[in-house]
Amino acid sequence: MEKIEKQSLYIVSTPIGNLEDITFRAIYILKNVDLILCEDTRVSKTLFRYYDIQTAYQSYHEHTQDKDVSLIIEKIKQGLTVALISDAGTPLISDPGYELIKHASKHQIRLIPIGGSSAVLHALVASQLPPYPFYFGGFFPRKQAKQEALLESLIELDATLIFYEAPLRVKKTLSVLFDVLGDRQVTLARELTKKFETFYYIKLNNFNSIDIQEKGEYVILIHGFQTEEKPLDQDVFSMYESFISQGIHKNEAMKLIGKKYHQSKNTVYAYIKTKGASDDN
Ligand code: SAM
């Protein structure tokens, strides 16, 4: 059996719903370390009972004070073997743990991730949206100004956008998404791995016609920016001449025009050539 490493911190993923979504290795580690750090000990007790895990545990969460974090680090350095878990899924992913990891790495403590469930990946692979690149933003911001600023910064990102959201806020969030991003394909992944697991595959412009449950846990996934090609037209010539008269090199001018029309530089070049623009520069 695997040797439990000293001077190390195991970061162990636990289920996000279905209690059987956990690896054999994770259970082995949780049974054999000296101490488990839990986000909320009451929540983790269900898992411990299910798998007969009798290891000592204590709480570690976002309010754990620096002096207690230092104590944990000290214990690990002295040889205590420790695993970190959160209430559900992968620690650190919109869950506590990053502070501890920063302290641990400063003290040359080895980090050993034990993978498993995370709502973001469950949702992504069944979302029918391009699986990569993707942008994961954690919880969608609460304040409208922050929501809009964030979405504006992401508007041209060609990556599937993923956020966690509370059930009562999902509809309002869809409306903000529509206002800022326009009509895009969206997937809502609800209650993953649980009895009422549901995927809603929708277009933002008609989300109001869909009966979206306001209960359960949600992941929202949004199609990334898609460039829509605009057909090249007469304006290309005046734009081209104007760039050239400004001293811009013809290659650069065609690139700039291509950007405007979401067409390649070569397509612009072919258009200008066949329609007879001057090519003197
Ligand atoms: N660490 C977890 C992970 O790896 O996914 C996430 C913890 S975060 C505090 C909780 C949020 O994750 C929920 O509000 C929801 O947005 C999302 N989430 C967690 N479990 C979920 C599930 N079973 N189905 C859908 N979303 C879930």
mmCIF file of C-alpha atoms in Angstrom, residues 125-244:
data_model
loop_
_atom_site.group_PDB
_atom_site.id
_atom_site.type_symbol
_atom_site.label_atom_id
_atom_site.label_comp_id
_atom_site.label_asym_id
_atom_site.label_seq_id
_atom_site.Cartn_x
_atom_site.Cartn_y
_atom_site.Cartn_z
ATOM 1 C CA VAL A 125 -17.763 17.926 -20.146
ATOM 2 C CA ALA A 126 -21.543 17.611 -20.490
ATOM 3 C CA SER A 127 -22.159 21.254 -21.436
ATOM 4 C CA GLN A 128 -21.985 20.676 -25.209
ATOM 5 C CA LEU A 129 -19.770 23.788 -25.307
ATOM 6 C CA PRO A 130 -16.136 23.793 -26.485
ATOM 7 C CA PRO A 131 -14.244 22.129 -23.605
ATOM 8 C CA TYR A 132 -11.121 24.245 -23.977
ATOM 9 C CA PRO A 133 -9.896 26.811 -23.649
ATOM 10 C CA PHE A 134 -12.102 27.658 -20.719
ATOM 11 C CA TYR A 135 -12.186 30.447 -18.173
ATOM 12 C CA PHE A 136 -13.340 29.598 -14.646
ATOM 13 C CA GLY A 137 -14.365 32.642 -12.611
ATOM 14 C CA GLY A 138 -15.517 30.949 -9.385
ATOM 15 C CA PHE A 139 -18.670 32.545 -7.992
ATOM 16 C CA PHE A 140 -20.212 35.179 -10.268
ATOM 17 C CA PRO A 141 -19.803 38.609 -8.586
ATOM 18 C CA ARG A 142 -22.747 39.870 -6.532
ATOM 19 C CA LYS A 143 -22.695 43.585 -7.406
ATOM 20 C CA GLN A 144 -23.973 44.679 -10.793
ATOM 21 C CA ALA A 145 -21.072 47.077 -11.443
ATOM 22 C CA LYS A 146 -18.580 44.247 -10.843
ATOM 23 C CA GLN A 147 -20.610 41.832 -12.944
ATOM 24 C CA GLU A 148 -20.642 44.214 -15.890
ATOM 25 C CA ALA A 149 -16.965 45.139 -15.582
ATOM 26 C CA LEU A 150 -16.001 41.465 -15.488
ATOM 27 C CA LEU A 151 -18.153 40.517 -18.468
ATOM 28 C CA GLU A 152 -16.887 43.469 -20.478
ATOM 29 C CA SER A 153 -13.325 42.308 -19.838
ATOM 30 C CA LEU A 154 -14.288 38.818 -21.094
ATOM 31 C CA ILE A 155 -16.460 39.825 -24.013
ATOM 32 C CA GLU A 156 -13.884 39.008 -26.706
ATOM 33 C CA LEU A 157 -12.396 35.971 -25.015
ATOM 34 C CA ASP A 158 -12.663 32.936 -27.233
ATOM 35 C CA ALA A 159 -13.084 30.541 -24.306
ATOM 36 C CA THR A 160 -16.029 28.875 -22.592
ATOM 37 C CA LEU A 161 -16.869 30.981 -19.535
ATOM 38 C CA ILE A 162 -17.797 29.156 -16.329
ATOM 39 C CA PHE A 163 -19.231 30.502 -13.065
ATOM 40 C CA TYR A 164 -20.742 29.110 -9.894
ATOM 41 C CA GLU A 165 -24.036 30.723 -8.934
ATOM 42 C CA ALA A 166 -26.663 30.492 -6.199
ATOM 43 C CA PRO A 167 -30.056 29.147 -7.369
ATOM 44 C CA LEU A 168 -32.053 32.267 -6.538
ATOM 45 C CA ARG A 169 -29.684 34.436 -8.560
ATOM 46 C CA VAL A 170 -29.518 32.356 -11.737
ATOM 47 C CA LYS A 171 -32.308 34.137 -13.642
ATOM 48 C CA LYS A 172 -31.012 37.618 -12.803
ATOM 49 C CA THR A 173 -27.515 36.533 -13.844
ATOM 50 C CA LEU A 174 -28.810 35.231 -17.189
ATOM 51 C CA SER A 175 -30.376 38.603 -17.820
ATOM 52 C CA VAL A 176 -27.078 40.432 -17.070
ATOM 53 C CA LEU A 177 -25.252 37.978 -19.331
ATOM 54 C CA PHE A 178 -27.697 38.726 -22.149
ATOM 55 C CA ASP A 179 -27.409 42.495 -21.634
ATOM 56 C CA VAL A 180 -23.610 42.505 -21.803
ATOM 57 C CA LEU A 181 -22.699 39.538 -24.001
ATOM 58 C CA GLY A 182 -25.735 39.415 -26.308
ATOM 59 C CA ASP A 183 -27.346 36.209 -27.458
ATOM 60 C CA ARG A 184 -25.082 33.294 -26.671
ATOM 61 C CA GLN A 185 -25.462 29.573 -26.076
ATOM 62 C CA VAL A 186 -25.561 28.818 -22.356
ATOM 63 C CA THR A 187 -25.650 25.615 -20.324
ATOM 64 C CA LEU A 188 -26.935 25.430 -16.773
ATOM 65 C CA ALA A 189 -25.718 22.379 -14.867
ATOM 66 C CA ARG A 190 -27.832 21.747 -11.793
ATOM 67 C CA GLU A 191 -27.463 19.276 -8.914
ATOM 68 C CA LEU A 192 -24.572 17.407 -10.510
ATOM 69 C CA THR A 193 -24.176 13.762 -9.502
ATOM 70 C CA LYS A 194 -27.379 13.982 -7.446
ATOM 71 C CA LYS A 195 -30.875 12.567 -7.934
ATOM 72 C CA PHE A 196 -32.219 15.666 -9.695
ATOM 73 C CA GLU A 197 -29.217 16.334 -11.910
ATOM 74 C CA THR A 198 -30.434 18.544 -14.789
ATOM 75 C CA PHE A 199 -28.787 20.219 -17.765
ATOM 76 C CA TYR A 200 -30.496 23.154 -19.421
ATOM 77 C CA TYR A 201 -29.137 23.951 -22.883
ATOM 78 C CA ILE A 202 -30.463 27.373 -23.812
ATOM 79 C CA LYS A 203 -30.002 30.517 -25.878
ATOM 80 C CA LEU A 204 -29.779 33.648 -23.756
ATOM 81 C CA ASN A 205 -32.467 35.440 -25.766
ATOM 82 C CA ASN A 206 -35.157 32.994 -24.701
ATOM 83 C CA PHE A 207 -34.173 31.894 -21.207
ATOM 84 C CA ASN A 208 -37.420 33.432 -19.920
ATOM 85 C CA SER A 209 -39.450 30.806 -21.723
ATOM 86 C CA ILE A 210 -37.733 28.005 -19.790
ATOM 87 C CA ASP A 211 -38.799 26.811 -16.361
ATOM 88 C CA ILE A 212 -35.551 27.205 -14.397
ATOM 89 C CA GLN A 213 -35.754 25.693 -10.907
ATOM 90 C CA GLU A 214 -34.732 28.100 -8.175
ATOM 91 C CA LYS A 215 -33.462 25.314 -5.918
ATOM 92 C CA GLY A 216 -30.281 23.267 -5.940
ATOM 93 C CA GLU A 217 -26.675 23.991 -6.880
ATOM 94 C CA TYR A 218 -25.784 25.539 -10.214
ATOM 95 C CA VAL A 219 -22.907 25.964 -12.615
ATOM 96 C CA ILE A 220 -23.395 28.428 -15.485
ATOM 97 C CA LEU A 221 -21.410 27.931 -18.700
ATOM 98 C CA ILE A 222 -21.402 30.424 -21.561
ATOM 99 C CA HIS A 223 -20.149 30.010 -25.112
ATOM 100 C CA GLY A 224 -17.006 32.065 -25.742
ATOM 101 C CA PHE A 225 -16.706 34.919 -28.204
ATOM 102 C CA GLN A 226 -17.330 33.875 -31.776
ATOM 103 C CA THR A 227 -16.122 36.051 -34.567
ATOM 104 C CA GLU A 228 -18.780 36.500 -37.171
ATOM 105 C CA GLU A 229 -17.357 37.197 -40.594
ATOM 106 C CA LYS A 230 -18.709 40.339 -42.213
ATOM 107 C CA PRO A 231 -18.749 40.318 -46.011
ATOM 108 C CA LEU A 232 -16.156 42.650 -47.493
ATOM 109 C CA ASP A 233 -17.695 45.657 -49.266
ATOM 110 C CA GLN A 234 -16.800 48.891 -51.114
ATOM 111 C CA ASP A 235 -15.697 50.578 -47.865
ATOM 112 C CA VAL A 236 -12.632 48.351 -47.901
ATOM 113 C CA PHE A 237 -11.104 50.489 -50.676
ATOM 114 C CA SER A 238 -11.517 53.843 -48.964
ATOM 115 C CA MET A 239 -10.257 52.345 -45.718
ATOM 116 C CA TYR A 240 -7.260 50.874 -47.493
ATOM 117 C CA GLU A 241 -6.435 54.174 -49.232
ATOM 118 C CA SER A 242 -6.817 56.044 -45.981
ATOM 119 C CA PHE A 243 -4.422 53.696 -44.136
ATOM 120 C CA ILE A 244 -1.889 53.956 -46.963
#
